[in-house]
Amino acid sequence: NAFQHKDVSVPENELFNVNITRSNCSWNKDNELVSVHLKAKDLPKTNVRKAHNFVFLIDVSGSMGSSNRLPLIIKGLRNFVKSLQPEDRISIVTYSGYTGVVLPSTSCENKNKIMDALSALQSGGSTNGIGGIKEAYRQAESNFDIKYNNRIILATDGDFNVGINSPGDLENYISKKRGQGIYLTALGFGMGNYKNSTLETLAKRGDGNHFYIHSLNDMDHVLSNVGNLINIARDVKLNVEFNPRLVSNYRLIGYENRLMKPKDFADDTKDGGELGYGHYVTAVFEVEKGKSSTVESEFVKQRSKLVKSDLAYVKLRYKPLDDSVSVQREYTLLEDTPIEENELLNLIIALGLELRDSAFKGDLSKEALLELAKSYKATTEQEVELKNLVFKLVSEEQ
């Protein structure tokens, strides 16, 4: 999802649109890929964005001392503050063995004060993550304004080693704060002891998002994207079913930690994902054609609504940002939809399968992955970086 695979237009009166495609499967020629492309509407150019009420929650523990951690965070946040408007507000909370409010809520009319507070940060000590989270929420709540975009921006390597009695303590605390208009963005830094799964889970619990940052350019890109900081909808859920008369087996590629029980799809108390303006998400399924022995699906329950020529049935459910009631939209993929040659999608998934040495990688080998990379004609800097990553991986293994 670092790449946009389909140009999806969103109707003017809708917040989202879904496009469903079929494509070849390079590691298993008998199967195909079905991709669900979800696009959120862009922030209208005529709209004046909400003012920001941000709390920067910064890990200053000893593990954050290397150049790709705290020094990178300081540079990135300084760049970000330069881009903010006078009406925006910033608080800074730090945590290591203890927690401190480095800067109470300060207007961006006084950017020099914010810059000085950032520049003075130093690393040292252990990591009291839950103490920092609690103080950040106190700051966000004490300065909360419904007219503002209220958000905590957590910057850490995710290695919380003080103040948590069990792995679920932090998640449970953040979950209790969910749905109150304060969102959580988790920015992850470093390598080695970096805890990706922890930060992704915290962001999910906090109605927010998670990004791994490995360079200043990366951080500038993430923070300059308005959709990463201003949500358009909460509890976004996708339900995808395949026609058992046409599909014998299927599997979702990735998103294992985002799966939910089918009954939870229509349950508005169950947490879904959060999406911002302009966000684009692709979910991919590997599909084996044939007749399934399992026929308990929408295709059986709603014969009057769906026809035999429907290959897949997709439901989208979400809560517009300020609403508590969900909206539902439905889409279908016809059996005779043409199969596309999607080389980029195949290359990305093949790289993931090879890195995991997946049990589902079929005919894929490092040599086959290399051929996919060589044959793909990159058109962007990101695509060139992807190809070089494959070349590096294969050369190191040989």
CSV table of C-alpha atoms in Angstrom, one decimal:
chain,number,residue,atom,x,y,z
A,1,ASN,CA,0.0,0.0,0.0
A,2,ALA,CA,3.0,2.3,-0.5
A,3,PHE,CA,1.9,2.3,-4.1
A,4,GLN,CA,-1.4,3.3,-5.8
A,5,HIS,CA,-2.4,0.6,-8.2
A,6,LYS,CA,-5.6,2.0,-9.7
A,7,ASP,CA,-6.9,5.4,-10.5
A,8,VAL,CA,-10.2,5.4,-8.6
A,9,SER,CA,-12.5,8.4,-8.9
A,10,VAL,CA,-14.9,9.3,-6.1
A,11,PRO,CA,-18.4,10.6,-6.9
A,12,GLU,CA,-19.0,14.2,-5.7
A,13,ASN,CA,-21.7,13.1,-3.2
A,14,GLU,CA,-19.7,10.2,-1.8
A,15,LEU,CA,-16.8,9.9,0.7
A,16,PHE,CA,-15.4,6.7,-0.8
A,17,ASN,CA,-15.5,4.6,-3.9
A,18,VAL,CA,-14.4,1.0,-4.6
A,19,ASN,CA,-13.0,-0.5,-7.7
A,20,ILE,CA,-12.5,-4.3,-8.0
A,21,THR,CA,-10.1,-5.9,-10.5
A,22,ARG,CA,-8.9,-9.3,-11.7
A,23,SER,CA,-5.2,-9.9,-12.5
A,24,ASN,CA,-2.8,-12.7,-13.2
A,25,CYS,CA,-1.0,-14.5,-10.4
A,26,SER,CA,2.7,-15.0,-11.4
A,27,TRP,CA,3.6,-17.6,-8.7
A,28,ASN,CA,0.6,-19.8,-9.4
A,29,LYS,CA,-0.5,-19.7,-13.1
A,30,ASP,CA,-3.8,-21.6,-12.4
A,31,ASN,CA,-5.0,-18.9,-9.9
A,32,GLU,CA,-5.8,-15.2,-10.2
A,33,LEU,CA,-5.6,-12.1,-8.0
A,34,VAL,CA,-8.8,-10.2,-7.1
A,35,SER,CA,-7.9,-6.7,-5.8
A,36,VAL,CA,-10.3,-4.4,-3.9
A,37,HIS,CA,-9.2,-0.7,-4.4
A,38,LEU,CA,-10.7,1.7,-1.9
A,39,LYS,CA,-10.2,5.4,-2.4
A,40,ALA,CA,-11.3,8.3,0.0
A,41,LYS,CA,-12.2,11.6,-1.5
A,42,ASP,CA,-9.6,14.3,-1.6
A,43,LEU,CA,-9.8,17.3,0.6
A,44,PRO,CA,-11.8,19.9,-1.5
A,45,LYS,CA,-9.6,22.8,-2.5
A,46,THR,CA,-12.3,25.2,-1.4
A,47,ASN,CA,-12.3,23.7,2.1
A,48,VAL,CA,-10.5,25.5,4.9
A,49,ARG,CA,-8.9,22.7,7.0
A,50,LYS,CA,-9.6,22.5,10.7
A,51,ALA,CA,-7.0,24.0,13.0
A,52,HIS,CA,-4.7,21.4,14.6
A,53,ASN,CA,-4.4,20.7,18.3
A,54,PHE,CA,-1.4,18.3,18.4
A,55,VAL,CA,0.4,16.7,21.2
A,56,PHE,CA,3.9,15.5,20.2
A,57,LEU,CA,4.6,12.5,22.5
A,58,ILE,CA,8.3,11.8,22.1
A,59,ASP,CA,10.3,8.8,23.4
A,60,VAL,CA,13.6,10.2,24.7
A,61,SER,CA,14.8,6.9,26.4
A,62,GLY,CA,18.4,5.6,26.0
A,63,SER,CA,17.5,3.5,23.0
A,64,MET,CA,16.5,6.6,21.0
A,65,GLY,CA,20.0,8.1,20.9
A,66,SER,CA,21.1,6.9,17.4
A,67,SER,CA,21.0,9.2,14.4
A,68,ASN,CA,17.9,7.5,12.9
A,69,ARG,CA,15.8,7.9,16.0
A,70,LEU,CA,15.6,11.1,18.2
A,71,PRO,CA,17.8,13.3,16.0
A,72,LEU,CA,15.7,12.4,13.0
A,73,ILE,CA,12.5,13.0,15.0
A,74,ILE,CA,13.6,16.5,16.0
A,75,LYS,CA,14.6,17.4,12.4
A,76,GLY,CA,11.3,16.1,11.0
A,77,LEU,CA,9.1,17.8,13.6
A,78,ARG,CA,10.9,21.1,13.2
A,79,ASN,CA,10.2,20.9,9.4
A,80,PHE,CA,6.6,20.0,10.2
A,81,VAL,CA,6.1,23.0,12.6
A,82,LYS,CA,7.4,25.3,9.9
A,83,SER,CA,4.5,24.3,7.7
A,84,LEU,CA,1.8,24.9,10.3
A,85,GLN,CA,-0.6,27.8,10.5
A,86,PRO,CA,-0.7,30.4,13.3
A,87,GLU,CA,-4.0,29.0,14.6
A,88,ASP,CA,-2.5,25.5,15.1
A,89,ARG,CA,-1.4,24.5,18.6
A,90,ILE,CA,1.4,22.2,19.8
A,91,SER,CA,2.1,20.5,23.2
A,92,ILE,CA,5.2,18.4,23.7
A,93,VAL,CA,5.4,15.5,26.2
A,94,THR,CA,8.5,13.3,26.6
A,95,TYR,CA,9.0,10.1,28.4
A,96,SER,CA,11.9,7.9,29.4
A,97,GLY,CA,12.2,6.6,33.0
A,98,TYR,CA,9.9,9.5,33.9
A,99,THR,CA,7.4,11.6,32.1
A,100,GLY,CA,7.5,15.4,31.5
A,101,VAL,CA,5.6,18.2,29.8
A,102,VAL,CA,8.3,20.0,27.9
A,103,LEU,CA,5.9,22.4,26.3
A,104,PRO,CA,2.3,23.2,27.4
A,105,SER,CA,-0.1,23.9,24.6
A,106,THR,CA,1.5,26.7,22.5
A,107,SER,CA,0.1,28.6,19.5
A,108,CYS,CA,2.1,28.4,16.3
A,109,GLU,CA,2.2,32.1,16.3
A,110,ASN,CA,5.1,31.4,18.6
A,111,LYS,CA,7.0,28.9,16.5
A,112,ASN,CA,10.4,29.9,17.9
A,113,LYS,CA,9.3,28.6,21.4
A,114,ILE,CA,8.2,25.3,19.9
A,115,MET,CA,11.5,25.0,17.9
A,116,ASP,CA,13.6,25.7,21.0
A,117,ALA,CA,11.7,23.0,23.0
A,118,LEU,CA,12.3,20.4,20.2
A,119,SER,CA,16.0,21.3,19.8
A,120,ALA,CA,16.6,20.9,23.6
A,121,LEU,CA,15.5,17.2,23.7
A,122,GLN,CA,18.1,14.6,24.7
A,123,SER,CA,17.9,10.9,25.1
A,124,GLY,CA,18.7,8.8,28.2
A,125,GLY,CA,17.0,6.3,30.6
A,126,SER,CA,14.5,3.5,30.4
A,127,THR,CA,11.1,3.7,28.6
A,128,ASN,CA,7.9,4.4,30.6
A,129,GLY,CA,5.5,4.2,27.7
A,130,ILE,CA,2.3,4.1,29.6
A,131,GLY,CA,3.2,7.1,31.7
A,132,GLY,CA,3.9,9.1,28.5
A,133,ILE,CA,0.6,8.0,26.9
A,134,LYS,CA,-1.4,9.0,29.9
A,135,GLU,CA,0.2,12.4,30.1
A,136,ALA,CA,-0.3,13.0,26.4
A,137,TYR,CA,-4.0,12.2,26.7
A,138,ARG,CA,-4.2,14.5,29.7
A,139,GLN,CA,-2.7,17.3,27.6
A,140,ALA,CA,-5.0,16.5,24.6
A,141,GLU,CA,-8.1,16.4,26.8
A,142,SER,CA,-7.3,19.6,28.7
A,143,ASN,CA,-6.9,21.5,25.4
A,144,PHE,CA,-9.6,19.7,23.5
A,145,ASP,CA,-11.7,21.7,21.2
A,146,ILE,CA,-14.4,20.2,19.0
A,147,LYS,CA,-13.6,22.7,16.3
A,148,TYR,CA,-10.0,21.5,16.2
A,149,ASN,CA,-8.3,18.4,14.8
A,150,ASN,CA,-7.2,16.8,18.1
A,151,ARG,CA,-4.4,14.3,17.7
A,152,ILE,CA,-1.5,12.8,19.5
A,153,ILE,CA,1.6,12.1,17.4
A,154,LEU,CA,3.7,9.4,19.1
A,155,ALA,CA,7.4,9.1,17.9
A,156,THR,CA,9.2,6.0,19.3
A,157,ASP,CA,10.9,2.7,18.5
A,158,GLY,CA,8.0,1.0,20.3
A,159,ASP,CA,10.2,-0.7,22.9
A,160,PHE,CA,8.1,0.0,26.0
A,161,ASN,CA,9.9,-1.6,29.0
A,162,VAL,CA,8.7,0.3,32.1
A,163,GLY,CA,5.3,0.8,33.5
A,164,ILE,CA,3.4,-2.0,31.7
A,165,ASN,CA,2.4,-4.9,33.9
A,166,SER,CA,1.2,-6.9,30.9
A,167,PRO,CA,1.3,-6.4,27.1
A,168,GLY,CA,-2.3,-5.5,27.0
A,169,ASP,CA,-2.2,-2.6,29.5
A,170,LEU,CA,-1.2,0.1,27.0
A,171,GLU,CA,-3.7,-1.2,24.4
A,172,ASN,CA,-6.5,-1.3,27.0
A,173,TYR,CA,-5.8,2.2,28.2
A,174,ILE,CA,-5.8,3.6,24.6
A,175,SER,CA,-9.0,1.6,23.7
A,176,LYS,CA,-10.9,3.4,26.6
A,177,LYS,CA,-10.0,6.7,25.0
A,178,ARG,CA,-11.3,5.7,21.5
A,179,GLY,CA,-14.3,7.4,20.1
A,180,GLN,CA,-13.8,10.7,22.0
A,181,GLY,CA,-12.4,12.8,19.2
A,182,ILE,CA,-8.7,12.4,20.0
A,183,TYR,CA,-6.7,10.4,17.4
A,184,LEU,CA,-3.4,8.7,17.6
A,185,THR,CA,-0.6,8.7,14.9
A,186,ALA,CA,2.3,6.4,15.7
A,187,LEU,CA,5.6,7.0,14.0
A,188,GLY,CA,8.1,4.2,14.3
A,189,PHE,CA,11.9,4.7,14.1
A,190,GLY,CA,15.1,2.6,14.1
A,191,MET,CA,16.0,-1.0,13.6
A,192,GLY,CA,16.9,-3.9,15.8
A,193,ASN,CA,14.6,-3.5,18.8
A,194,TYR,CA,12.0,-1.7,16.7
A,195,LYS,CA,8.5,-3.0,17.6
A,196,ASN,CA,6.4,-2.6,14.5
A,197,SER,CA,3.5,-4.8,15.7
A,198,THR,CA,3.2,-2.9,19.0
A,199,LEU,CA,2.9,0.5,17.3
A,200,GLU,CA,0.4,-0.8,14.6
A,201,THR,CA,-1.8,-2.2,17.4
A,202,LEU,CA,-1.7,1.0,19.4
A,203,ALA,CA,-2.6,3.1,16.4
A,204,LYS,CA,-5.5,0.8,15.6
A,205,ARG,CA,-6.8,1.0,19.2
A,206,GLY,CA,-6.4,4.8,19.1
A,207,ASP,CA,-8.5,5.5,16.0
A,208,GLY,CA,-5.3,6.4,14.2
A,209,ASN,CA,-2.6,5.3,11.8
A,210,HIS,CA,1.0,4.0,11.9
A,211,PHE,CA,4.0,4.7,9.7
A,212,TYR,CA,7.6,3.5,9.7
A,213,ILE,CA,10.1,6.3,9.2
A,214,HIS,CA,13.5,5.6,7.9
A,215,SER,CA,14.6,9.0,6.6
A,216,LEU,CA,13.8,12.7,6.8
A,217,ASN,CA,12.2,12.6,3.4
A,218,ASP,CA,10.0,9.8,4.6
A,219,MET,CA,8.9,11.9,7.6
A,220,ASP,CA,8.3,15.0,5.6
A,221,HIS,CA,6.2,13.0,3.1
A,222,VAL,CA,4.0,11.4,5.9
A,223,LEU,CA,3.4,14.6,7.8
A,224,SER,CA,2.7,16.7,4.7
A,225,ASN,CA,-0.1,14.4,3.6
A,226,VAL,CA,-3.3,16.0,5.0
A,227,GLY,CA,-5.1,12.6,4.9
A,228,ASN,CA,-2.6,11.1,7.4
A,229,LEU,CA,-3.6,13.8,9.9
A,230,ILE,CA,-7.2,14.6,9.2
A,231,ASN,CA,-9.7,11.6,9.2
A,232,ILE,CA,-12.6,11.5,6.9
A,233,ALA,CA,-14.3,8.4,8.4
A,234,ARG,CA,-14.0,6.0,11.4
A,235,ASP,CA,-14.5,2.3,11.7
A,236,VAL,CA,-14.1,1.6,8.0
A,237,LYS,CA,-14.7,-2.1,7.2
A,238,LEU,CA,-14.7,-4.2,4.1
A,239,ASN,CA,-16.5,-7.5,3.7
A,240,VAL,CA,-15.5,-9.6,0.7
A,241,GLU,CA,-17.3,-12.8,-0.4
A,242,PHE,CA,-16.7,-15.0,-3.4
A,243,ASN,CA,-19.3,-16.9,-5.3
A,244,PRO,CA,-19.0,-20.5,-4.2
A,245,ARG,CA,-20.3,-21.6,-7.6
A,246,LEU,CA,-17.2,-20.0,-9.3
A,247,VAL,CA,-14.5,-20.0,-6.6
A,248,SER,CA,-13.4,-23.1,-4.7
A,249,ASN,CA,-10.8,-21.4,-2.4
A,250,TYR,CA,-9.4,-18.0,-1.7
A,251,ARG,CA,-7.0,-16.3,0.7
A,252,LEU,CA,-6.4,-12.7,1.8
A,253,ILE,CA,-2.8,-11.7,1.3
A,254,GLY,CA,-1.6,-9.7,4.3
A,255,TYR,CA,-3.8,-7.9,6.8
A,256,GLU,CA,-3.8,-10.9,9.0
A,257,ASN,CA,-4.0,-8.8,12.1
A,258,ARG,CA,-6.9,-6.8,10.7
A,259,LEU,CA,-9.3,-9.8,10.3
A,260,MET,CA,-12.6,-9.8,12.1
A,261,LYS,CA,-15.4,-12.2,12.5
A,262,PRO,CA,-18.1,-12.0,9.8
A,263,LYS,CA,-20.8,-11.1,12.4
A,264,ASP,CA,-18.7,-8.1,13.6
A,265,PHE,CA,-19.0,-6.4,10.2
A,266,ALA,CA,-22.5,-5.0,10.9
A,267,ASP,CA,-21.8,-4.4,14.6
A,268,ASP,CA,-21.1,-0.7,15.0
A,269,THR,CA,-19.5,-1.2,18.4
A,270,LYS,CA,-16.6,-3.2,16.8
A,271,ASP,CA,-13.6,-1.1,15.9
A,272,GLY,CA,-12.6,-0.8,12.2
A,273,GLY,CA,-9.9,1.2,10.5
A,274,GLU,CA,-9.6,5.0,10.1
A,275,LEU,CA,-9.1,6.7,6.8
A,276,GLY,CA,-8.2,10.3,6.0
A,277,TYR,CA,-8.8,12.5,3.0
A,278,GLY,CA,-7.2,11.1,-0.2
A,279,HIS,CA,-6.2,7.8,1.3
A,280,TYR,CA,-6.0,4.8,-1.0
A,281,VAL,CA,-6.0,1.2,0.2
A,282,THR,CA,-5.7,-2.1,-1.8
A,283,ALA,CA,-6.7,-5.5,-0.4
A,284,VAL,CA,-5.6,-8.5,-2.5
A,285,PHE,CA,-7.0,-12.0,-2.6
A,286,GLU,CA,-5.5,-15.1,-4.3
A,287,VAL,CA,-8.4,-17.0,-5.9
A,288,GLU,CA,-8.7,-20.6,-7.0
A,289,LYS,CA,-11.4,-21.1,-9.6
A,290,GLY,CA,-13.9,-24.0,-9.3
A,291,LYS,CA,-17.0,-24.9,-7.4
A,292,SER,CA,-16.8,-24.7,-3.6
A,293,SER,CA,-18.2,-27.4,-1.2
A,294,THR,CA,-19.0,-24.5,1.2
A,295,VAL,CA,-22.0,-22.5,0.0
A,296,GLU,CA,-23.0,-20.5,3.1
A,297,SER,CA,-22.6,-17.0,1.8
A,298,GLU,CA,-24.4,-13.9,0.6
A,299,PHE,CA,-24.8,-15.6,-2.8
A,300,VAL,CA,-27.0,-18.2,-1.2
A,301,LYS,CA,-28.8,-15.9,1.3
A,302,GLN,CA,-29.7,-13.2,-1.2
A,303,ARG,CA,-30.6,-15.0,-4.5
A,304,SER,CA,-32.9,-12.3,-5.5
A,305,LYS,CA,-30.2,-9.7,-5.3
A,306,LEU,CA,-27.2,-11.4,-6.8
A,307,VAL,CA,-26.8,-13.4,-10.0
A,308,LYS,CA,-24.7,-16.4,-10.9
A,309,SER,CA,-22.4,-14.2,-13.0
A,310,ASP,CA,-21.1,-12.3,-9.9
A,311,LEU,CA,-17.6,-13.5,-9.1
A,312,ALA,CA,-17.3,-11.4,-5.9
A,313,TYR,CA,-19.5,-9.3,-3.6
A,314,VAL,CA,-18.0,-6.5,-1.6
A,315,LYS,CA,-19.6,-4.5,1.2
A,316,LEU,CA,-18.1,-1.2,2.5
A,317,ARG,CA,-19.2,0.1,5.9
A,318,TYR,CA,-18.0,3.3,7.7
A,319,LYS,CA,-19.0,6.1,10.0
A,320,PRO,CA,-18.6,9.6,8.6
A,321,LEU,CA,-16.3,11.4,11.0
A,322,ASP,CA,-18.9,13.3,13.1
A,323,ASP,CA,-21.6,10.5,12.9
A,324,SER,CA,-22.2,7.5,15.2
A,325,VAL,CA,-24.3,5.6,12.6
A,326,SER,CA,-22.6,3.7,9.8
A,327,VAL,CA,-23.2,4.0,6.1
A,328,GLN,CA,-23.0,0.9,3.9
A,329,ARG,CA,-22.2,0.6,0.2
A,330,GLU,CA,-22.2,-2.6,-2.0
A,331,TYR,CA,-20.2,-3.5,-5.1
A,332,THR,CA,-19.9,-6.6,-7.3
A,333,LEU,CA,-17.3,-8.1,-9.6
A,334,LEU,CA,-18.6,-9.9,-12.7
A,335,GLU,CA,-17.2,-13.2,-13.8
A,336,ASP,CA,-16.5,-11.9,-17.3
A,337,THR,CA,-14.5,-8.9,-16.1
A,338,PRO,CA,-11.2,-9.0,-18.1
A,339,ILE,CA,-8.0,-10.2,-16.4
A,340,GLU,CA,-5.3,-7.6,-16.3
A,341,GLU,CA,-1.5,-8.0,-16.4
A,342,ASN,CA,-0.6,-6.2,-13.2
A,343,GLU,CA,3.2,-6.5,-13.0
A,344,LEU,CA,3.7,-4.0,-10.1
A,345,LEU,CA,1.2,-5.8,-7.8
A,346,ASN,CA,2.8,-9.2,-8.6
A,347,LEU,CA,6.3,-7.9,-7.9
A,348,ILE,CA,5.3,-6.4,-4.5
A,349,ILE,CA,3.4,-9.5,-3.3
A,350,ALA,CA,6.1,-11.8,-4.6
A,351,LEU,CA,8.7,-9.9,-2.7
A,352,GLY,CA,6.6,-10.3,0.5
A,353,LEU,CA,6.1,-14.0,-0.1
A,354,GLU,CA,9.8,-14.6,-0.6
A,355,LEU,CA,10.8,-12.6,2.5
A,356,ARG,CA,8.4,-14.6,4.6
A,357,ASP,CA,9.3,-17.9,2.8
A,358,SER,CA,5.5,-18.3,2.6
A,359,ALA,CA,3.9,-21.7,2.4
A,360,PHE,CA,1.7,-20.2,-0.3
A,361,LYS,CA,4.5,-19.0,-2.7
A,362,GLY,CA,3.9,-21.7,-5.2
A,363,ASP,CA,6.4,-21.7,-8.1
A,364,LEU,CA,8.1,-18.6,-6.7
A,365,SER,CA,11.9,-18.7,-6.3
A,366,LYS,CA,14.5,-16.0,-5.9
A,367,GLU,CA,15.4,-16.4,-9.6
A,368,ALA,CA,11.7,-16.0,-10.5
A,369,LEU,CA,11.5,-12.9,-8.3
A,370,LEU,CA,14.6,-11.5,-9.9
A,371,GLU,CA,13.0,-12.0,-13.4
A,372,LEU,CA,9.9,-10.2,-12.3
A,373,ALA,CA,12.0,-7.2,-11.1
A,374,LYS,CA,14.1,-7.1,-14.3
A,375,SER,CA,11.1,-7.2,-16.6
A,376,TYR,CA,9.1,-4.5,-14.7
A,377,LYS,CA,9.6,-1.0,-16.2
A,378,ALA,CA,9.7,1.4,-13.2
A,379,THR,CA,8.3,4.9,-13.8
A,380,THR,CA,8.7,6.4,-10.3
A,381,GLU,CA,11.4,6.8,-7.7
A,382,GLN,CA,9.5,4.4,-5.4
A,383,GLU,CA,9.3,1.8,-8.1
A,384,VAL,CA,13.0,2.1,-8.8
A,385,GLU,CA,13.7,1.7,-5.0
A,386,LEU,CA,11.5,-1.5,-5.0
A,387,LYS,CA,13.4,-3.0,-7.9
A,388,ASN,CA,16.7,-2.2,-6.2
A,389,LEU,CA,15.5,-3.8,-3.0
A,390,VAL,CA,14.8,-7.1,-4.9
A,391,PHE,CA,18.2,-7.0,-6.6
A,392,LYS,CA,19.9,-6.5,-3.2
A,393,LEU,CA,17.9,-9.3,-1.6
A,394,VAL,CA,18.8,-11.8,-4.4
A,395,SER,CA,22.5,-10.8,-4.6
A,396,GLU,CA,22.9,-11.2,-0.8
A,397,GLU,CA,21.5,-14.7,-0.9
A,398,GLN,CA,23.7,-15.9,-3.8
